[in-house]
Backbone as CSV, one residue per row, in Angstrom:
resi,resn,N_x,N_y,N_z,CA_x,CA_y,CA_z,C_x,C_y,C_z
1,PRO,0.825,-1.189,0.000,0.000,0.000,0.000,0.871,1.255,0.000
2,LEU,0.274,2.335,-0.467,0.953,3.618,-0.583,0.291,4.598,0.369
3,GLU,1.094,5.363,1.124,0.530,6.321,2.061,0.466,7.691,1.394
4,VAL,-0.743,8.277,1.344,-0.958,9.584,0.745,-1.734,10.434,1.741
5,ASN,-1.146,11.550,2.185,-1.798,12.431,3.154,-2.312,11.657,4.365
6,ALA,-1.497,10.764,4.895,-1.789,9.972,6.080,-2.918,8.965,5.859
7,CYS,-3.346,8.732,4.640,-4.346,7.716,4.340,-3.645,6.585,3.597
8,VAL,-3.928,5.377,3.958,-3.324,4.249,3.268,-4.274,3.812,2.156
9,VAL,-3.772,3.813,0.931,-4.579,3.418,-0.218,-3.794,2.405,-1.037
10,SER,-4.512,1.580,-1.740,-3.830,0.629,-2.611,-3.452,1.343,-3.898
11,PRO,-2.351,0.938,-4.571,-1.917,1.634,-5.788,-3.007,1.729,-6.848
12,GLY,-3.898,0.761,-6.942,-4.964,0.791,-7.932,-6.009,1.854,-7.647
13,ALA,-6.060,2.388,-6.410,-7.062,3.393,-6.049,-6.653,4.798,-6.483
14,LEU,-5.411,4.995,-6.859,-4.957,6.312,-7.289,-5.425,6.573,-8.718
15,PRO,-5.789,7.825,-9.051,-6.241,8.110,-10.421,-5.097,7.967,-11.422
16,ASP,-5.460,7.617,-12.646,-4.482,7.522,-13.736,-4.371,8.890,-14.391
17,CYS,-3.227,9.559,-14.205,-3.017,10.907,-14.746,-2.166,10.871,-16.006
18,GLY,-2.101,9.732,-16.661,-1.251,9.576,-17.844,-1.603,10.504,-18.988
19,ASP,-2.864,10.933,-19.094,-3.280,11.829,-20.174,-2.987,13.295,-19.871
20,CYS,-2.479,13.574,-18.699,-2.256,14.967,-18.283,-0.793,15.347,-18.478
21,SER,-0.567,16.474,-19.137,0.806,16.912,-19.367,1.500,17.272,-18.060
22,SER,0.719,17.716,-17.050,1.322,18.073,-15.760,1.631,16.833,-14.932
23,GLY,0.992,15.703,-15.280,1.154,14.493,-14.479,0.301,14.502,-13.229
24,ASN,-0.529,15.518,-13.055,-1.383,15.644,-11.873,-2.835,15.779,-12.303
25,CYS,-3.734,15.126,-11.528,-5.148,15.201,-11.863,-5.993,14.989,-10.621
26,TRP,-7.267,15.399,-10.725,-8.224,15.210,-9.633,-8.861,13.829,-9.716
27,SER,-8.910,13.264,-10.910,-9.485,11.946,-11.144,-8.947,11.454,-12.482
28,SER,-9.250,10.226,-12.844,-8.775,9.673,-14.114,-9.493,10.341,-15.290
29,GLY,-8.755,10.605,-16.346,-9.331,11.197,-17.549,-8.797,12.584,-17.817
30,PRO,-8.678,12.954,-19.096,-8.089,14.247,-19.465,-8.905,15.450,-18.984
31,GLU,-10.207,15.271,-18.748,-11.027,16.398,-18.293,-10.760,16.770,-16.828
32,TYR,-9.991,15.908,-16.113,-9.693,16.166,-14.716,-8.237,16.563,-14.471
33,CYS,-7.531,16.963,-15.526,-6.123,17.358,-15.374,-6.010,18.648,-14.571
34,GLN,-4.978,18.724,-13.748,-4.695,19.946,-13.005,-3.781,20.826,-13.851
35,SER,-4.126,22.106,-13.909,-3.289,23.024,-14.666,-2.519,23.971,-13.755
36,LEU,-2.579,23.730,-12.439,-1.867,24.585,-11.498,-0.373,24.311,-11.563
37,SER,0.389,25.329,-11.262,1.829,25.168,-11.169,2.144,24.705,-9.760
38,LYS,2.561,23.468,-9.594,2.844,22.922,-8.270,4.256,23.243,-7.809
39,THR,5.110,23.637,-8.704,6.485,23.931,-8.312,6.756,25.420,-8.503
40,PRO,7.564,25.992,-7.627,7.893,27.410,-7.800,8.647,27.634,-9.108
41,CYS,8.420,28.784,-9.717,9.131,29.142,-10.941,10.466,29.763,-10.560
42,PRO,11.540,29.377,-11.217,12.850,29.934,-10.862,12.891,31.463,-10.935
43,GLU,12.172,32.056,-11.897,12.175,33.510,-12.048,11.403,34.209,-10.935
44,CYS,10.564,33.477,-10.210,9.668,34.081,-9.222,10.110,33.823,-7.787
45,GLY,11.305,33.345,-7.578,11.724,33.017,-6.219,10.927,31.828,-5.725
46,LEU,10.256,31.969,-4.592,9.436,30.881,-4.055,7.983,30.978,-4.491
47,ASP,7.622,32.014,-5.229,6.236,32.192,-5.660,5.914,31.319,-6.874
48,ARG,4.643,31.147,-7.137,4.160,30.346,-8.261,4.098,31.206,-9.517
49,CYS,3.821,30.547,-10.642,3.684,31.275,-11.904,2.507,30.708,-12.687
50,TYR,2.123,31.402,-13.743,1.028,30.956,-14.605,1.461,31.122,-16.056
51,LEU,0.792,30.418,-16.935,1.104,30.470,-18.350,0.330,31.625,-18.974
52,ALA,1.034,32.663,-19.380,0.409,33.855,-19.953,0.361,33.710,-21.471
53,GLY,-0.149,34.732,-22.136,-0.209,34.716,-23.592,1.162,34.497,-24.204
54,GLY,1.207,33.827,-25.323,2.468,33.533,-25.995,3.261,32.438,-25.300
55,ASN,2.571,31.651,-24.455,3.211,30.544,-23.731,4.426,30.982,-22.914
56,THR,4.328,32.158,-22.298,5.397,32.618,-21.413,4.935,32.485,-19.966
57,LEU,5.865,32.137,-19.096,5.546,32.030,-17.673,5.654,33.405,-17.024
58,GLN,4.614,33.771,-16.268,4.586,35.028,-15.530,4.402,34.703,-14.050
59,CYS,4.987,35.516,-13.188,4.888,35.293,-11.750,3.509,35.670,-11.227
60,CYS,3.003,34.831,-10.309,1.773,35.160,-9.598,2.079,36.251,-8.581
61,ASN,1.047,36.926,-8.112,1.206,37.907,-7.052,1.738,37.193,-5.807
62,PRO,2.630,37.819,-5.045,3.185,37.169,-3.850,2.134,36.752,-2.819
63,GLN,0.921,37.307,-2.870,-0.123,36.919,-1.923,-0.837,35.620,-2.327
64,CYS,-0.554,35.114,-3.527,-1.205,33.895,-4.003,-0.531,32.642,-3.443
65,ALA,-1.362,31.649,-3.180,-0.875,30.316,-2.822,-1.477,29.342,-3.830
66,ALA,-0.764,28.310,-4.211,-1.265,27.250,-5.093,-1.526,27.705,-6.519
67,GLY,-0.948,28.813,-6.939,-1.077,29.224,-8.328,-2.089,30.334,-8.546
68,CYS,-2.230,30.736,-9.815,-3.094,31.866,-10.160,-3.430,31.784,-11.642
69,PHE,-4.296,32.705,-12.083,-4.603,32.805,-13.511,-4.287,34.202,-14.029
70,GLY,-3.571,35.001,-13.221,-3.148,36.341,-13.591,-2.224,36.880,-12.521
71,SER,-1.711,38.077,-12.712,-0.698,38.605,-11.800,-1.258,39.445,-10.656
72,ARG,-2.572,39.702,-10.628,-3.149,40.548,-9.579,-3.538,39.734,-8.344
73,GLN,-3.733,40.428,-7.224,-4.110,39.787,-5.965,-5.505,39.166,-6.018
74,ASP,-6.320,39.563,-6.965,-7.662,38.989,-7.084,-7.715,37.890,-8.150
75,GLN,-6.552,37.413,-8.584,-6.493,36.351,-9.585,-5.799,35.106,-9.026
76,CYS,-5.908,34.897,-7.727,-5.279,33.751,-7.060,-6.277,32.602,-6.936
77,PHE,-5.759,31.367,-6.973,-6.605,30.201,-6.705,-6.850,30.066,-5.210
78,ALA,-5.900,30.490,-4.386,-6.012,30.475,-2.929,-5.076,31.550,-2.388
79,CYS,-5.346,31.996,-1.166,-4.546,33.062,-0.568,-3.557,32.502,0.452
80,LYS,-2.376,33.115,0.520,-1.384,32.708,1.512,-1.831,33.064,2.919
81,GLN,-2.477,34.231,3.083,-2.839,34.663,4.431,-4.345,34.872,4.577
82,PHE,-4.923,35.916,3.986,-6.347,36.195,4.139,-6.988,36.515,2.802
83,GLY,-8.242,36.124,2.654,-9.047,36.498,1.507,-10.047,37.559,1.932
84,ASN,-10.051,38.708,1.239,-10.953,39.803,1.563,-11.770,40.154,0.326
85,ASN,-13.008,39.687,0.283,-13.897,39.933,-0.863,-13.254,39.534,-2.188
86,GLY,-12.627,38.364,-2.223,-12.039,37.853,-3.457,-10.631,38.339,-3.744
87,THR,-10.039,39.112,-2.847,-8.678,39.611,-3.020,-7.807,39.098,-1.884
88,CYS,-6.608,38.646,-2.198,-5.685,38.144,-1.181,-4.938,39.314,-0.533
89,VAL,-4.900,39.328,0.798,-4.265,40.405,1.559,-3.440,39.814,2.698
90,THR,-2.488,40.613,3.220,-1.658,40.147,4.332,-2.387,40.251,5.662
91,GLN,-3.342,41.174,5.761,-4.143,41.311,6.978,-5.492,41.903,6.612
92,CYS,-6.476,41.693,7.461,-7.797,42.257,7.212,-7.768,43.757,7.503
93,PRO,-8.615,44.539,6.818,-8.644,45.982,7.051,-8.931,46.296,8.522
94,PRO,-8.126,47.190,9.147,-8.269,47.474,10.579,-9.519,48.301,10.896
95,GLU,-9.866,48.317,12.182,-11.067,49.018,12.639,-10.953,50.536,12.487
96,VAL,-9.740,51.061,12.674,-9.519,52.492,12.536,-8.315,52.738,11.638
97,VAL,-8.309,53.895,10.984,-7.190,54.311,10.135,-6.837,55.760,10.479
98,TYR,-5.607,56.121,10.187,-5.160,57.483,10.468,-5.605,58.425,9.373
99,ASP,-6.213,59.544,9.765,-6.616,60.591,8.829,-5.601,61.730,8.950
100,PRO,-4.727,61.918,7.926,-3.692,62.942,8.025,-4.244,64.370,8.030
101,ASP,-5.452,64.573,7.526,-6.048,65.908,7.545,-6.562,66.267,8.946
102,LEU,-7.070,65.259,9.666,-7.610,65.491,11.014,-6.580,65.224,12.111
103,PHE,-5.445,64.605,11.742,-4.412,64.225,12.705,-4.977,63.317,13.803
104,GLN,-5.808,62.356,13.400,-6.378,61.430,14.373,-6.837,60.148,13.692
105,LEU,-7.126,59.162,14.522,-7.677,57.910,14.023,-9.174,58.071,13.807
106,VAL,-9.655,57.518,12.703,-11.081,57.582,12.381,-11.567,56.176,12.043
107,PRO,-12.874,55.908,12.207,-13.398,54.580,11.850,-13.128,54.256,10.380
108,ASN,-12.737,53.030,10.131,-12.446,52.575,8.771,-13.706,51.943,8.173
109,PRO,-14.275,52.526,7.116,-15.476,51.933,6.513,-15.210,50.561,5.887
110,GLU,-13.943,50.238,5.649,-13.582,48.940,5.062,-13.244,47.891,6.119
111,PHE,-13.436,48.203,7.408,-13.077,47.306,8.511,-13.673,45.912,8.324
112,ARG,-12.832,44.889,8.541,-13.257,43.493,8.491,-12.583,42.735,9.634
113,LEU,-13.252,41.708,10.114,-12.727,40.840,11.162,-12.039,39.643,10.533
114,ALA,-10.999,39.144,11.168,-10.310,37.943,10.701,-11.009,36.723,11.291
115,ALA,-11.551,35.882,10.421,-12.206,34.636,10.830,-11.538,33.507,10.062
116,GLY,-10.581,32.846,10.689,-9.797,31.837,9.986,-8.942,32.526,8.942
117,ASP,-9.097,32.151,7.682,-8.317,32.777,6.610,-9.151,33.754,5.780
118,LEU,-10.288,34.192,6.329,-11.158,35.128,5.619,-11.340,36.418,6.407
119,CYS,-11.592,37.507,5.702,-11.976,38.779,6.308,-13.491,38.882,6.174
120,VAL,-14.185,39.085,7.300,-15.653,39.092,7.309,-16.179,40.338,8.009
121,GLU,-17.421,40.723,7.693,-18.038,41.896,8.315,-18.446,41.618,9.752
122,GLU,-18.844,40.382,10.040,-19.196,40.005,11.407,-18.797,38.551,11.633
123,CYS,-18.558,38.224,12.887,-18.129,36.856,13.196,-19.258,35.874,12.902
124,PRO,-18.920,34.725,12.333,-19.934,33.689,12.116,-20.527,33.229,13.453
125,GLU,-21.725,32.691,13.402,-22.407,32.221,14.604,-21.523,31.231,15.361
126,GLY,-21.477,31.389,16.667,-20.688,30.500,17.510,-19.274,30.992,17.767
127,LEU,-18.877,32.103,17.120,-17.553,32.680,17.357,-17.709,34.025,18.072
128,PHE,-16.657,34.421,18.792,-16.688,35.637,19.595,-15.660,36.629,19.087
129,GLN,-16.003,37.914,19.128,-15.146,38.968,18.584,-14.229,39.536,19.661
130,LEU,-12.948,39.666,19.323,-11.975,40.320,20.194,-10.874,40.915,19.327
131,SER,-10.673,42.210,19.424,-9.568,42.914,18.747,-9.445,42.570,17.263
132,GLY,-10.535,42.624,16.544,-10.490,42.411,15.104,-10.398,40.965,14.662
133,THR,-10.598,40.020,15.597,-10.554,38.601,15.247,-11.803,37.889,15.764
134,CYS,-12.085,36.747,15.193,-13.183,35.891,15.634,-12.575,34.662,16.302
135,LEU,-12.979,34.399,17.541,-12.402,33.320,18.338,-13.463,32.292,18.714
136,ARG,-13.034,31.042,18.926,-13.960,29.990,19.364,-14.449,30.223,20.779
137,ARG,-13.584,30.792,21.626,-13.980,31.134,22.992,-13.150,32.319,23.461
138,CYS,-13.677,33.039,24.400,-12.958,34.193,24.937,-11.785,33.706,25.774
139,PRO,-10.670,34.452,25.758,-9.505,34.035,26.538,-9.728,34.215,28.045
140,THR,-8.782,33.726,28.838,-8.822,33.879,30.283,-8.951,35.354,30.639
141,ASN,-9.727,35.638,31.673,-9.989,36.993,32.166,-10.883,37.813,31.228
142,PHE,-11.617,37.138,30.329,-12.607,37.770,29.472,-13.899,36.974,29.560
143,PHE,-15.028,37.638,29.299,-16.320,36.955,29.210,-17.022,37.453,27.956
144,SER,-18.032,36.719,27.501,-18.755,37.148,26.293,-20.050,37.834,26.691
145,ASN,-20.361,38.924,25.965,-21.618,39.634,26.215,-22.681,39.143,25.238
146,GLU,-23.841,39.796,25.242,-24.950,39.373,24.381,-24.679,39.603,22.901
147,GLN,-23.700,40.458,22.575,-23.328,40.710,21.183,-22.183,39.797,20.744
148,ASP,-21.872,38.769,21.519,-20.792,37.813,21.237,-19.434,38.494,21.114
149,GLU,-19.210,39.513,21.959,-17.914,40.175,22.038,-17.227,39.722,23.318
150,CYS,-15.921,39.585,23.271,-15.152,39.253,24.466,-14.829,40.548,25.196
151,ILE,-15.218,40.622,26.471,-15.033,41.808,27.298,-14.124,41.436,28.468
152,ARG,-13.128,42.302,28.742,-12.222,42.041,29.865,-13.009,42.146,31.177
153,CYS,-12.773,41.197,32.053,-13.433,41.199,33.352,-12.853,42.300,34.235
154,ASN,-13.714,42.939,35.005,-13.293,43.930,35.993,-13.342,43.222,37.340
155,GLY,-12.231,42.643,37.735,-12.206,41.780,38.917,-12.456,40.356,38.481
156,PRO,-12.993,39.538,39.403,-13.264,38.134,39.032,-14.314,38.056,37.923
157,CYS,-14.098,37.160,36.990,-15.054,36.991,35.894,-16.313,36.310,36.395
158,PRO,-17.484,36.708,35.888,-18.710,35.986,36.242,-18.652,34.573,35.668
159,ARG,-19.116,33.625,36.441,-19.140,32.229,35.992,-20.586,31.789,35.855
160,GLU,-20.860,31.072,34.789,-22.193,30.541,34.585,-22.172,29.066,34.919
161,CYS,-23.093,28.668,35.783,-23.190,27.264,36.167,-24.512,26.718,35.653
162,PRO,-24.494,25.612,34.898,-25.747,25.045,34.383,-26.686,24.695,35.533
163,GLY,-27.970,25.057,35.398,-28.965,24.699,36.397,-29.226,25.788,37.418
164,LEU,-28.330,26.761,37.573,-28.557,27.849,38.518,-29.281,28.983,37.809
165,THR,-30.141,29.668,38.562,-30.883,30.765,37.955,-30.253,32.117,38.243
166,THR,-29.366,32.209,39.221,-28.736,33.471,39.569,-27.245,33.380,39.305
167,ALA,-26.727,34.311,38.530,-25.283,34.327,38.256,-24.552,34.861,39.476
168,GLN,-23.460,34.227,39.831,-22.655,34.654,40.969,-21.213,34.740,40.551
169,ASN,-20.472,35.640,41.200,-19.031,35.681,40.978,-18.381,34.624,41.836
170,VAL,-17.502,33.857,41.215,-16.818,32.782,41.912,-15.339,32.989,41.757
171,ASP,-14.606,33.004,42.852,-13.150,33.090,42.773,-12.600,31.712,42.480
172,ALA,-11.707,31.638,41.474,-11.134,30.336,41.111,-9.911,30.056,41.928
């Protein structure tokens, strides 16, 4: 047997990619050939490349992972860090930005929260917001409010005990 991605499969279970010029495919048959560049292009350092017009290799944007179909950040097959409305970015847009005319920080209309590898307007259900990120649970010394935000405790954090009707502060 052959081990692939920690799964043991028999050699006959692997797809036949013989019809594919890349040697890689999603399944047997020429219609399932992969056209992604799996190896870095020498001209692009560690970044991937794509086949441009005239059969020339062009470098993908440095924010792309797993290849691209053009040189812009919105032409990636996957993002190295975060995807923001179809564009690959190094970080999600922050909550505030500096306004040089006002000499102060102002709310950023493009603000997005980091939820895994995506930038989102609000945290998905079941996640809690803290400092521009979406978390599975609030960290130590924080509690969640009704808006699913993590709030720093002022003194001992309130503890919720299943079955009790009155919330009490409990020292741990």
